[in-house]
Structure formats: structure tokens, C-alpha cells
Short mmCIF file of C-alpha atoms in Angstrom, two decimals:
data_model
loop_
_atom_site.label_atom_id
_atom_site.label_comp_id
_atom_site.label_asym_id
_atom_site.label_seq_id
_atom_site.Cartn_x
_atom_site.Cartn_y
_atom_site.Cartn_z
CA UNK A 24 -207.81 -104.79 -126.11
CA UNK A 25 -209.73 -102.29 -128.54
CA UNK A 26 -207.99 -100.85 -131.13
CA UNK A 27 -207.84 -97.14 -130.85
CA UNK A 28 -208.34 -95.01 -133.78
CA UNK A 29 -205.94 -92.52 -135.57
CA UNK A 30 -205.76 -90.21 -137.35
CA UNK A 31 -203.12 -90.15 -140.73
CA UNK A 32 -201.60 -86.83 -138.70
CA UNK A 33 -200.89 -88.99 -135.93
CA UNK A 34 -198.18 -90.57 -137.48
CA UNK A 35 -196.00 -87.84 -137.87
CA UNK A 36 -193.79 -86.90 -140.93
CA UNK A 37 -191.75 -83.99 -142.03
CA UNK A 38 -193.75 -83.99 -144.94
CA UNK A 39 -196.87 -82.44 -142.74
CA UNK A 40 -195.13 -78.76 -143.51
CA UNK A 41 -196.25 -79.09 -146.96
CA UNK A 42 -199.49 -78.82 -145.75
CA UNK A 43 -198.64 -75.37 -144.37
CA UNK A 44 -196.88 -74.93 -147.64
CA UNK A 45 -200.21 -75.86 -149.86
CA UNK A 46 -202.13 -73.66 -147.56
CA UNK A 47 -199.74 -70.32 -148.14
CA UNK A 48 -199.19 -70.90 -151.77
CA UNK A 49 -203.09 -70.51 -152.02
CA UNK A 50 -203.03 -67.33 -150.41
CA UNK A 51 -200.41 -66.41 -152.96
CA UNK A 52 -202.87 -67.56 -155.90
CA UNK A 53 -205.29 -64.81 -154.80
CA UNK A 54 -202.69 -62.39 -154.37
CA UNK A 55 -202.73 -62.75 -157.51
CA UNK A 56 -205.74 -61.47 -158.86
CA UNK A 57 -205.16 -57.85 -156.82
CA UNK A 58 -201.59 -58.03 -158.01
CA UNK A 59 -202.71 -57.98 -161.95
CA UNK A 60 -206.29 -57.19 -162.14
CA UNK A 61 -206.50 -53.83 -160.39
CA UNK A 62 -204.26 -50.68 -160.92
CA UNK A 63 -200.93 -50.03 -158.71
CA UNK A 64 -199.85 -46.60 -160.27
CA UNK A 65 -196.15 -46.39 -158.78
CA UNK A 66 -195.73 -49.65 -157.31
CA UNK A 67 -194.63 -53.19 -158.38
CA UNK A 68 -197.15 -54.47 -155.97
CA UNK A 69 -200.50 -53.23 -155.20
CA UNK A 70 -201.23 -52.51 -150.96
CA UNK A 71 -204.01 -51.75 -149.00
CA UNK A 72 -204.80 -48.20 -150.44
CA UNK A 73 -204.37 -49.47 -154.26
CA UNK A 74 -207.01 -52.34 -153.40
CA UNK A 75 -209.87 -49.66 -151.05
CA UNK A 76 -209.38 -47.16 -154.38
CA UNK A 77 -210.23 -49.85 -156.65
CA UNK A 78 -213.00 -51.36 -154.49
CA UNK A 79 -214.49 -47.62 -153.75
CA UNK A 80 -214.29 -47.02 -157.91
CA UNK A 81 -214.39 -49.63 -159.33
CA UNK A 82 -217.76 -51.73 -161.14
CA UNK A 83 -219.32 -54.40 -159.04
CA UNK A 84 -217.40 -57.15 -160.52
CA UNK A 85 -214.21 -55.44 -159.31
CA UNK A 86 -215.91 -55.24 -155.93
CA UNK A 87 -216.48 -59.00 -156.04
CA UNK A 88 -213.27 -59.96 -157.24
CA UNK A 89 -211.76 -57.88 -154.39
CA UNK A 90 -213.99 -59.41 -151.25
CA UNK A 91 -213.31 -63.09 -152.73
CA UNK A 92 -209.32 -62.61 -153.22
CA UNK A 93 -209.41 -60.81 -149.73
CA UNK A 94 -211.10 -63.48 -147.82
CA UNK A 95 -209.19 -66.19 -149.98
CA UNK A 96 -206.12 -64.55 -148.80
CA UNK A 97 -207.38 -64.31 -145.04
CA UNK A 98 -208.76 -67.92 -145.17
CA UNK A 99 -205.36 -69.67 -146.57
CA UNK A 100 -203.19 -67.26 -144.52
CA UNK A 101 -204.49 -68.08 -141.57
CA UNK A 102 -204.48 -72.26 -142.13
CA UNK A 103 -200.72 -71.58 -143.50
CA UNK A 104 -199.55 -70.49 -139.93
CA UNK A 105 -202.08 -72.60 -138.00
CA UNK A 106 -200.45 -75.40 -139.59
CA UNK A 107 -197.10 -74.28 -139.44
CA UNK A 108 -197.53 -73.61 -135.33
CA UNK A 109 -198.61 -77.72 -135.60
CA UNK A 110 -195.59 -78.84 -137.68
CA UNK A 111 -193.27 -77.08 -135.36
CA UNK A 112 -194.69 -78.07 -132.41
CA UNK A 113 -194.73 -81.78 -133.50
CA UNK A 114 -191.70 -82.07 -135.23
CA UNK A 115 -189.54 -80.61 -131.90
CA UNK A 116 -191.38 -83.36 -130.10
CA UNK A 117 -190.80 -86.15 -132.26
CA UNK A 118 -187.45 -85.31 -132.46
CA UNK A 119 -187.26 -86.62 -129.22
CA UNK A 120 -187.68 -89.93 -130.24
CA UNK A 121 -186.29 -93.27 -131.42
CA UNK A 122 -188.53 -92.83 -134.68
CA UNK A 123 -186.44 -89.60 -135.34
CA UNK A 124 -183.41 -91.29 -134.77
CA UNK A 125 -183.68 -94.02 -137.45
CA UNK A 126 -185.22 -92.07 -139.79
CA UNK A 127 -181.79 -89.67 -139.68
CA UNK A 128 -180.05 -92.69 -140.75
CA UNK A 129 -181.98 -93.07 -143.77
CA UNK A 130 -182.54 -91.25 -147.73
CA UNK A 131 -185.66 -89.38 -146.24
CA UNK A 132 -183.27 -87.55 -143.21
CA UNK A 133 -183.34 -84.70 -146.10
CA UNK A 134 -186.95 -84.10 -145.80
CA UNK A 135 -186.32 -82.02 -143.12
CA UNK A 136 -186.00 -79.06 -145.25
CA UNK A 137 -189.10 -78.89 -145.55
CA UNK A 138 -188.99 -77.12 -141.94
CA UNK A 139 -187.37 -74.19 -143.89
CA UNK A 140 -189.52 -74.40 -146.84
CA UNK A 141 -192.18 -73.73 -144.90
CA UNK A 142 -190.87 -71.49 -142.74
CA UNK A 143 -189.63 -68.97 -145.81
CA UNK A 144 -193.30 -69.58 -146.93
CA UNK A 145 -194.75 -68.50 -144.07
CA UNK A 146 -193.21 -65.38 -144.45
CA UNK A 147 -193.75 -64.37 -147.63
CA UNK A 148 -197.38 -64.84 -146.71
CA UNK A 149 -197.01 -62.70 -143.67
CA UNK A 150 -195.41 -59.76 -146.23
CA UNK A 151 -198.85 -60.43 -148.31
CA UNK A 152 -201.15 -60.07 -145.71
CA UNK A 153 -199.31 -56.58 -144.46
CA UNK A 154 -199.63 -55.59 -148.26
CA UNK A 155 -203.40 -56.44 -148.15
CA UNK A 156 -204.32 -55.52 -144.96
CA UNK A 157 -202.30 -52.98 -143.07
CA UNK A 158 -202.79 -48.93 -144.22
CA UNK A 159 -199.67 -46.87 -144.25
CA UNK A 160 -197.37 -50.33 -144.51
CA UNK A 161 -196.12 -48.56 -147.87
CA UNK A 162 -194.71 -45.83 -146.06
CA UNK A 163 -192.06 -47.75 -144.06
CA UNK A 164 -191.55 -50.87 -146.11
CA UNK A 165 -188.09 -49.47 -146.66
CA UNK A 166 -187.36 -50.43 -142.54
CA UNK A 167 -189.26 -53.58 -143.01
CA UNK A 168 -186.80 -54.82 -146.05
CA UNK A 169 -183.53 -55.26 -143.49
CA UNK A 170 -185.86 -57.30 -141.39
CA UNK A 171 -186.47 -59.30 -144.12
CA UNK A 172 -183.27 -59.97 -145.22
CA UNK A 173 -182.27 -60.89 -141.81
CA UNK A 174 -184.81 -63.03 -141.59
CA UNK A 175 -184.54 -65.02 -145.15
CA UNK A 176 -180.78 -64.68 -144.03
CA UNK A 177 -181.25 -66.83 -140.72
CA UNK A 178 -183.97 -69.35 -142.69
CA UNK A 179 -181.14 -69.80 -145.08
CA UNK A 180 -178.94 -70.23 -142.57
CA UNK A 181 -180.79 -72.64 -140.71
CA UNK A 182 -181.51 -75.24 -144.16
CA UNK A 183 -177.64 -75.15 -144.92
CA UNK A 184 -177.37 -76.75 -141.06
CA UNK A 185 -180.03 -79.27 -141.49
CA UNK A 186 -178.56 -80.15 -145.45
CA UNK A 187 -175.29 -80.22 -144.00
CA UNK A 188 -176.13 -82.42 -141.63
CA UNK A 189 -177.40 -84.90 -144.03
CA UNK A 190 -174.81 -84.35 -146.84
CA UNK A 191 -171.87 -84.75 -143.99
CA UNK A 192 -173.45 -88.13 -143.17
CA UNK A 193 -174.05 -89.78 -146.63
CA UNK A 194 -170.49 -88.35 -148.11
CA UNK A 195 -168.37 -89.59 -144.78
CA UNK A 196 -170.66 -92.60 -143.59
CA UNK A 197 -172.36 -93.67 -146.83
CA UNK A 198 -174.96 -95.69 -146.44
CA UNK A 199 -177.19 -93.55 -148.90
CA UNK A 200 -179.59 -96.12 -150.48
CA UNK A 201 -179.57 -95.45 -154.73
CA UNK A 202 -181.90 -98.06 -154.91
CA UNK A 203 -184.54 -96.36 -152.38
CA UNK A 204 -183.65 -93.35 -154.17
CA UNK A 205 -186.56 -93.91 -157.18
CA UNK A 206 -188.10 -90.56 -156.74
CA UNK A 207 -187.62 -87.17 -157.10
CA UNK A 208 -187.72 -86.05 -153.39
CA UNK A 209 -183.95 -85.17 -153.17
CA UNK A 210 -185.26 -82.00 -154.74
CA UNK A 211 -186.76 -80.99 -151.79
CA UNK A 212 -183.98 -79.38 -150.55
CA UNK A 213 -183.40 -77.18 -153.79
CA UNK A 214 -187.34 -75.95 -153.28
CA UNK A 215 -185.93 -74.74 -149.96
CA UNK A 216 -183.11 -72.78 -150.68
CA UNK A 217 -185.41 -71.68 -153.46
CA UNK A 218 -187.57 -69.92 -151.50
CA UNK A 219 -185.49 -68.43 -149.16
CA UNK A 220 -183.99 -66.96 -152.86
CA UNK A 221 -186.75 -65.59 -153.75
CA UNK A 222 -187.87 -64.07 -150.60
CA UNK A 223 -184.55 -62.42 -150.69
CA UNK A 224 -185.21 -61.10 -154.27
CA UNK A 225 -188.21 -58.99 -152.76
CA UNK A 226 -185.87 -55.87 -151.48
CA UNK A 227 -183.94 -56.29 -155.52
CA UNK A 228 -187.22 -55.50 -156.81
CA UNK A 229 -189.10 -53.13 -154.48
CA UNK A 230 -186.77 -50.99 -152.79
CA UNK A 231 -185.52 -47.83 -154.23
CA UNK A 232 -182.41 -48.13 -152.27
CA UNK A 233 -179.72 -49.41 -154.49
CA UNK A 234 -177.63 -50.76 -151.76
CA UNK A 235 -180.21 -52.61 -150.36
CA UNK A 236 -181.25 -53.59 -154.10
CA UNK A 237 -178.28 -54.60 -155.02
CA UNK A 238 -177.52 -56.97 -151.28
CA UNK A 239 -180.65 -58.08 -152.44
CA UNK A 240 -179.74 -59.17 -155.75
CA UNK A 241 -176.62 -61.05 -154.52
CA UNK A 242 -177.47 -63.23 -151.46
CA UNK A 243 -180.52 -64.37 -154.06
CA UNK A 244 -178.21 -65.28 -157.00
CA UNK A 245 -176.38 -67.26 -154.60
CA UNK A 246 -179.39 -68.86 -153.09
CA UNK A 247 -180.06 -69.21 -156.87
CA UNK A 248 -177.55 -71.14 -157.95
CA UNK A 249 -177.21 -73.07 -154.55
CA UNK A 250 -180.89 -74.03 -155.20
CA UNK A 251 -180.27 -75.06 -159.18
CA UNK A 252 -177.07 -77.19 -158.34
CA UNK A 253 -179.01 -79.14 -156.36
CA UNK A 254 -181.69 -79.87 -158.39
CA UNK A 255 -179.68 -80.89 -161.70
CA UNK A 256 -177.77 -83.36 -159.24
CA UNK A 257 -180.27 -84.65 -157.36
CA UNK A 258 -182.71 -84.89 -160.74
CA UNK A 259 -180.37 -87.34 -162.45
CA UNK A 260 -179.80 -89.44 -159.09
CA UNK A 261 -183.76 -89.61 -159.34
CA UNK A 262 -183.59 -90.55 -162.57
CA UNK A 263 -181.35 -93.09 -162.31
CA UNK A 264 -182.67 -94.54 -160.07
CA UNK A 265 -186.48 -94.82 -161.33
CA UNK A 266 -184.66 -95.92 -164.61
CA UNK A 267 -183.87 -99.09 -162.80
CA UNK A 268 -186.15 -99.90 -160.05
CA UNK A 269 -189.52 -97.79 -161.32
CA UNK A 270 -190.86 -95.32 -159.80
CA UNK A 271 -191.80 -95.23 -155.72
CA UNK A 272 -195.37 -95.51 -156.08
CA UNK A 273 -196.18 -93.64 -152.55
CA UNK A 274 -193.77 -91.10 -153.02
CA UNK A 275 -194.73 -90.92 -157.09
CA UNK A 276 -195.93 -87.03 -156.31
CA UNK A 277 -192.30 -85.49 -155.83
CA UNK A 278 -191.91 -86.34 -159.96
CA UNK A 279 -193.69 -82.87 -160.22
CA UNK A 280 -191.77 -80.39 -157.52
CA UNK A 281 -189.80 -79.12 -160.37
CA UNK A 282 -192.67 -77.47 -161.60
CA UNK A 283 -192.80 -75.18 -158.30
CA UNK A 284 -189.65 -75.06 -157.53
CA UNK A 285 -189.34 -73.32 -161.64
CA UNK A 286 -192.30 -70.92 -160.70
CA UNK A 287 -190.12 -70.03 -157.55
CA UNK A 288 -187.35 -69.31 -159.73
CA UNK A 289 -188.90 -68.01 -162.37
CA UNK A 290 -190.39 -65.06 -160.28
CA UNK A 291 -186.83 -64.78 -158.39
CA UNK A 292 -185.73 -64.07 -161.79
CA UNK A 293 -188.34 -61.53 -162.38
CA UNK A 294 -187.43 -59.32 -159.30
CA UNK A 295 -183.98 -59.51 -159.96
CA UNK A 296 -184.50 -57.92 -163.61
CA UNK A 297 -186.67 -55.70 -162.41
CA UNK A 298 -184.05 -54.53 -159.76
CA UNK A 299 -181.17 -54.17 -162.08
CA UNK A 300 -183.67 -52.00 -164.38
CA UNK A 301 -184.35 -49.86 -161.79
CA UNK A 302 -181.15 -49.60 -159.93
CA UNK A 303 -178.64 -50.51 -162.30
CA UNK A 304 -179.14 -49.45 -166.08
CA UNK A 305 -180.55 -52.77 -167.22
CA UNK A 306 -183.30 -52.23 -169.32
CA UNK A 307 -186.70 -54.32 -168.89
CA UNK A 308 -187.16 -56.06 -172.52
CA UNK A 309 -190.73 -57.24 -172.71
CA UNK A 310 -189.47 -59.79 -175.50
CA UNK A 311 -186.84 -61.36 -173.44
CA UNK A 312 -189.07 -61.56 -170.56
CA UNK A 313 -191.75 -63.31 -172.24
CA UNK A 314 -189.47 -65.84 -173.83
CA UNK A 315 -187.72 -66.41 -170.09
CA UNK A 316 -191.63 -66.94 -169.13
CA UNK A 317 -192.38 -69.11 -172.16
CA UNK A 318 -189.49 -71.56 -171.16
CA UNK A 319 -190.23 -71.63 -167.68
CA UNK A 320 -193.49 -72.68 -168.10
CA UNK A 321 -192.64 -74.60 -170.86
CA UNK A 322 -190.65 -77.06 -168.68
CA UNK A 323 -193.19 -77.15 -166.23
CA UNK A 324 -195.85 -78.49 -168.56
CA UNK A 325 -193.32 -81.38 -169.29
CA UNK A 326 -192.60 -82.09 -165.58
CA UNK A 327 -196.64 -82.04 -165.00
CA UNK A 328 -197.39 -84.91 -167.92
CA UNK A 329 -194.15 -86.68 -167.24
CA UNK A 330 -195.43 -86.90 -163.13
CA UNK A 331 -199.27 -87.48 -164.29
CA UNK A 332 -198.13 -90.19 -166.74
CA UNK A 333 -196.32 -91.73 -163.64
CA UNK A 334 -199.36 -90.94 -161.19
CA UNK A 335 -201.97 -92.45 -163.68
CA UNK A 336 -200.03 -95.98 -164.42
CA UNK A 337 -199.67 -96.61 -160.60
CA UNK A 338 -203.10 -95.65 -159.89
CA UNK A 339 -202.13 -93.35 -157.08
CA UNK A 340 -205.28 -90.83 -156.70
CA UNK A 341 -207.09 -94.44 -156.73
CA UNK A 342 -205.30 -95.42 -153.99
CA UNK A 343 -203.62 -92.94 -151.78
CA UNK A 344 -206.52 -89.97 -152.23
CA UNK A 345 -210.00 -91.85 -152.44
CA UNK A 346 -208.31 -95.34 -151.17
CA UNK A 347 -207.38 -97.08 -147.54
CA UNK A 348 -203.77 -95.77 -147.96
CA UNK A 349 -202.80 -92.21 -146.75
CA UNK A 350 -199.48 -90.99 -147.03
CA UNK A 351 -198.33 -87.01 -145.97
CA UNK A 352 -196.75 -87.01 -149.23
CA UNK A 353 -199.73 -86.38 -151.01
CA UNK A 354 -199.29 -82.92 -149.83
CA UNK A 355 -196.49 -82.46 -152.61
CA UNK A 356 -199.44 -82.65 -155.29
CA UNK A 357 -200.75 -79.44 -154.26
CA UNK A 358 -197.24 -77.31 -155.03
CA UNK A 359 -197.59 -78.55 -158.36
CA UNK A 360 -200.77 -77.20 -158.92
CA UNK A 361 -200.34 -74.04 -157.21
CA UNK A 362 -196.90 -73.53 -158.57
CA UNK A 363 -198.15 -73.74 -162.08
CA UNK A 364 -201.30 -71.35 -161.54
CA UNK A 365 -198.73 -68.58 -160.05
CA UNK A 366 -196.48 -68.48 -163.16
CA UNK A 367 -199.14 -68.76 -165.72
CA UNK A 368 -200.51 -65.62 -164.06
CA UNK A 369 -197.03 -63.77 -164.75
CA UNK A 370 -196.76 -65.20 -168.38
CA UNK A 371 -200.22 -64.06 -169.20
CA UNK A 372 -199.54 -60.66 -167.39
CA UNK A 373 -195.84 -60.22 -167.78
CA UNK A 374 -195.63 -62.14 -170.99
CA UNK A 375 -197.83 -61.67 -173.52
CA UNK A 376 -199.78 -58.59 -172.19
CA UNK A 377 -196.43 -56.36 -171.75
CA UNK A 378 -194.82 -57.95 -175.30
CA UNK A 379 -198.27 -56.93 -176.77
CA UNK A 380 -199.55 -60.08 -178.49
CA UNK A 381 -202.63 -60.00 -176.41
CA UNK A 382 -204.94 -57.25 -175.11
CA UNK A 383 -205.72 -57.16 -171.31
CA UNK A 384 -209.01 -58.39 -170.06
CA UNK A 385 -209.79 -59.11 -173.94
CA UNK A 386 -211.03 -62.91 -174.72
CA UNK A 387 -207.91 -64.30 -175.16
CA UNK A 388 -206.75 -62.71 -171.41
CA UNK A 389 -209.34 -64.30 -169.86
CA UNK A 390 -209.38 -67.72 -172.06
CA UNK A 391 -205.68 -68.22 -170.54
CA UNK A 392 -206.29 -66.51 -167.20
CA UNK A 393 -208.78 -69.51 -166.59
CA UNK A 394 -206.28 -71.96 -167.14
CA UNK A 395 -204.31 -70.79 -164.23
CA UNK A 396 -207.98 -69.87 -162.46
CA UNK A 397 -209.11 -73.86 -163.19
CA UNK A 398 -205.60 -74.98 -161.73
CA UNK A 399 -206.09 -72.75 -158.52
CA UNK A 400 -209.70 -74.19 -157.55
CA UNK A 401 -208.72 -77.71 -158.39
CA UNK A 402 -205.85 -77.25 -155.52
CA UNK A 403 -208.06 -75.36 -153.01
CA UNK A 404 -210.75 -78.73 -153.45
CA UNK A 405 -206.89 -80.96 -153.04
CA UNK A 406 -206.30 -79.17 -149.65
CA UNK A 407 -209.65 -79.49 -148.10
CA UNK A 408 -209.87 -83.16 -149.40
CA UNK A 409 -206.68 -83.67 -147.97
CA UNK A 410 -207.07 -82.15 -144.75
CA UNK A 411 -210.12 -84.19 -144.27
CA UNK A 412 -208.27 -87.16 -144.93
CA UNK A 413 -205.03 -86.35 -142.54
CA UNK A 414 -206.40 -83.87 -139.90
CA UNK A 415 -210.36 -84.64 -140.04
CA UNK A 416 -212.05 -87.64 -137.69
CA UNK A 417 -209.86 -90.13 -136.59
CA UNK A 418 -209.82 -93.32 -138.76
CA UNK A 419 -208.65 -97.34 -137.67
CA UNK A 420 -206.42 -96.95 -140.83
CA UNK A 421 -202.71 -95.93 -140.33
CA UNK A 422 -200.48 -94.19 -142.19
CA UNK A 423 -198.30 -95.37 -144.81
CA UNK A 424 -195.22 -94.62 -143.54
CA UNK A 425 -193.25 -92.27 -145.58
CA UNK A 426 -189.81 -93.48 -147.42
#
């Protein structure tokens, strides 16, 4: 009998929504460059008028700029919920199955957040492409926050059920494996509840109703602190782990999710400051919000050579991104990436441009503006390369199996 070939896809793993995830985080990235490159006189965001003004007056660069962070945004957007439709479609079937079944029994049974993850993703990218895209949105975005919340609110809701699930099972069954545990993807869970935090953050910042502000500004502290606890616990199970055994070499790329889950957090914490300034006599303090910046990024720099010391010793882009081995946990390499060129973008902007140390769109703007730029390309290349590899012509290879 011939053997039939498959595709990596084929062999289906929770970790596929971080290919949805990737995709939306890119569409983010370009947000970017309308968000702090072109002027939003009034608003903490820049919408579809803001960006046809600019386009209409502004030099031909600006023109450029605008077109290529559009279609960027359209491009990624669109592959976000393509692949999030796929995800959802093949994780209800496999479900279904004995495959499922055993792999609830097991460490990876929390991976399943990543449904969520993506999810809350997906709709912070759909509030992006309204901001970009739709004329007037500006003028009823005060009806659309509610929906939001309700919406982050039921996301939220729906992670807590699927972490329950596995936290009830490990704390009254055991049978969690420490030894299997010699990675960092425990902290999957805390990127979750992350995002659904900072998607909640969005009415704290940008409505001008206090009450809603201020709803805003609690149900993300608590996703906050729900998302931190989890982290600092499941960080030094990782660590003790690795400590002992070494590192997982397949599942070597979770080493860096702290360095997206911080630039999560880190602009969760920027919407909530700029909600209690608005709302609630809190001042703005361009000092203290560069040095909150600085440390953020700060620890993500560590997290990126600690995971790329890791990466480099086991050989993994030798093996798992130009080699025979595939594994849908690759997809955690591009959050790193992405994560990183997001916050840079706010300490350059929010950092040293508001404290004053540096002068906007002078050399030393754009000398640390390409950092994040350089970062940003080198994930869009990751994506494509790894969609190739996972979604492109079926191969006789299988997937590595994820643990």
C-alpha cells in the first residue's frame, strides 16, 4: 500500500491557533505605524478620517507609509480569521476523538487556552480594522465598548472553564508529569487571560464615560493579576524542571512567551494609566512611564537571549524550521518577535519621545524605530516560512507530535 502524503496541519494540535495568533499580532505591528507616525488630534488612537487627512496632506512618503500599513493590516487581518475559522473548525472535530481524549490526561491538556488566546486576538484585530477602515466608527464607539466588554467578558469566561478543567484534574487526580514539565508552556494560559486583560483595558483608556472607564479598569486588573499569578507559578515549575532534565528541545520556543505576554501587559498597563488620568485625577508622568517601559522591555530582552541561548545549543531552527522535523510549536517563535516589535514601538513613542530625551522622527527616532521595524519583517518572513511548511503542499514527513 502507498503511503499517502501529509501535510504537518494534518496532524492536528492546539498549538495551530498560534498561527492565527502570529497572523493578528502582525496586523497589530502595522497598526502601529498609523498609531505613532501620523497625527490623531483628540484621540488616543488614530481612525479612518485621521489616516484619509494624513494621506490627502501629507508628503509622498506619508502616502507610502499609509498604503503599505493599510494593506499590511488587510493582508494579516484577513489570514488571522481565516486561520482562526480553521482552528475552530478542527479543534471541535478532533475533540471528537480518542487523540483528544489522551491528550486531556496529559501536561499539554492546558494548551487549550490557546482557543481563547486566539479568540481575544481575533478581536482586537477586528476593533483595528473598524478603526482603519470604517468612516463614522468614531462616532458610536461609545455603543461598541459594552459589546466589547461583553465579549472579552464571555472569552474570559470561557478560558477560566477550560483552565479549570485542567487545574481540577491535576490538583484532585494528580498525575501532572514535573519531569515532562521542562518548558515554559504552562505560561500559556497566563498569555490568555492576558489578553482578554488587555482587551478589557480598551474602554479604561478610550471612553470618556467614567463608569464604563472605571468597569473597565477593574475586570482588567483582575484579569491582570489572574494572568501574573500564573505566570510567576508556572515560571518556576518550568524552571525547575529544565534545571533538572534540560530543556524540551521541540517545545524549546515557549522559553520566550514571557516576552509577549510582558508587551500584553505592558500596554494593559498603559490604558489603565491613561484611564485613571483622564477619569480619575491621576496624572500621566512621562518619567514614570518611560521607566515602567524601560523595565518591561528590559525583561524581555533577557527572556529573548535566555530562549535564543536555549534555541541555538539544541540546534532547533536547524532542525525543526529548515529540517525533516515540523512541530506546530514553532508558531510560539513568532509572538516573541512580534511581541517585542509592539512594545519597542511604545517605548520609543511613549518613552523617550514624551520624557523628551529624543526628538521625533530625528536620527535617533528612526535608529530605534528600526529595531522594532527589523523585528517586524523578520516575523512576517517566520509566518510565510512557516505556513509553507505546515499548510503548503503536502509532504511524506509527519509531524512531531507535540508534548
Amino acid at each position: 500500500m502507498s503511503h499517502v502524503p501529509t501535510r504537518p496541519s494534518d496532524n492536528y494540535s492546539p498549538l495551530y491557533f498560534l498561527a492565527s495568533l502570529g497572523a493578528g499580532g502582525l496586523a497589530v505591528t502595522f497598526f502601529m505605524w498609523l498609531m505613532h507616525w501620523i497625527p490623531h488630534p483628540g484621540k488616543t488612537v488614530p481612525v479612518y478620517e485621521d489616516i484619509a487627512a494624513a494621506f490627502t496632506g501629507g508628503p509622498l512618503m506619508t502616502q507610502a507609509m499609509i498604503v503599505v500599513a493599510m494593506a499590511g493590516i488587510a493582508v494579516f487581518s484577513f489570514l488571522n480569521l481565516k486561520l482562526l475559522v480553521w482552528n475552530l473548525r478542527r479543534f471541535s472535530a478532533w475533540t471528537k476523538t480518542e487523540s483528544f481524549a489522551k491528550f486531556s490526561q496529559t501536561n499539554a491538556q492546558s494548551q487549550v487556552l490557546a482557543l481563547p488566546l486566539a479568540l481575544a486576538m481575533s478581536v482586537n484585530v477586528l476593533f483595528v480594522i473598524g478603526m482603519v477602515f470604517v468612516p463614522g466608527l468614531w462616532s458610536v464607539v461609545e455603543y461598541l465598548f459594552p459589546l466589547a466588554l461583553v465579549a472579552f467578558l464571555a472569552i474570559g469566561a470561557y478560558a477560566f472553564k477550560l483552565y479549570g478543567g485542567f487545574l481540577g484534574r491535576v490538583l484532585t487526580e494528580g498525575g501532572f508529569n514535573c519531569a515532562a514539565n521542562n518548558n515554559f508552556g504552562q505560561i500559556l494560559p497566563a498569555f490568555a487571560f492576558a489578553m482578554v486583560g488587555v482587551g478589557l483595558a480598551a474602554p479604561a483608556a478610550l471612553s470618556t464615560v467614567p463608569a464604563l472607564s472605571g468597569l473597565g479598569l477593574v475586570l482588567s486588573t483582575f484579569f491582570l493579576m489572574t494572568s501574573g499569578l500564573i505566570a510567576v507559578v508556572a515560571m518556576i515549575l518550568g524552571l525547575r524542571s529544565m534545571m533538572e532534565n534540560g530543556a524540551n528541545p521541540e517545545t524549546a520556543p515557549t522559553l520566550s512567551i514571557i516576552v509577549p505576554l510582558l508587551a500584553v501587559l505592558g500596554i494593559l498597563s498603559l490604558r489603565q494609566n491613561h484611564g485613571l488620568g483622564e477619569h480619575f485625577g491621576s496624572a500621566e508622568m512621562s518619567g514614570e512611564t518611560l521607566v515602567m517601559l524601560a523595565r518591561f522591555l528590559s525583561v524581555q530582552v533577557l527572556f529573548l537571549l535566555f530562549a535564543g541561548l536555549i534555541l541555538i545549543r539544541q540546534c532547533y531552527a536547524k532542525r525543526f524550521l529548515f529540517g525533516n522535523e515540523t512541530s506546530p510549536g514553532s508558531y510560539a517563535l513568532v509572538c516573541p518577535g512580534v511581541g517585542f516589535a509592539v512594545l519597542m514601538h511604545f517605548f520609543v513613542n511613549k518613552g523617550l519621545v514624551d520624557a523628551g530625551l529624543i526628538a521625533k522622527f530625528g536620527a535617533g527616532y528612526w535608529a530605534l524605530t528600526a529595531v522594532a521595524l527589523a523585528s517586524q519583517l523578520a516575523m512576517i518572513w517566520l509566518v510565510l516560512h512557516l505556513n509553507r511548511r505546515h499548510f503548503g503542499a503536502p509532504k511524506s514527513a509527519e509531524a512531531v507530535p507535540a508534548e
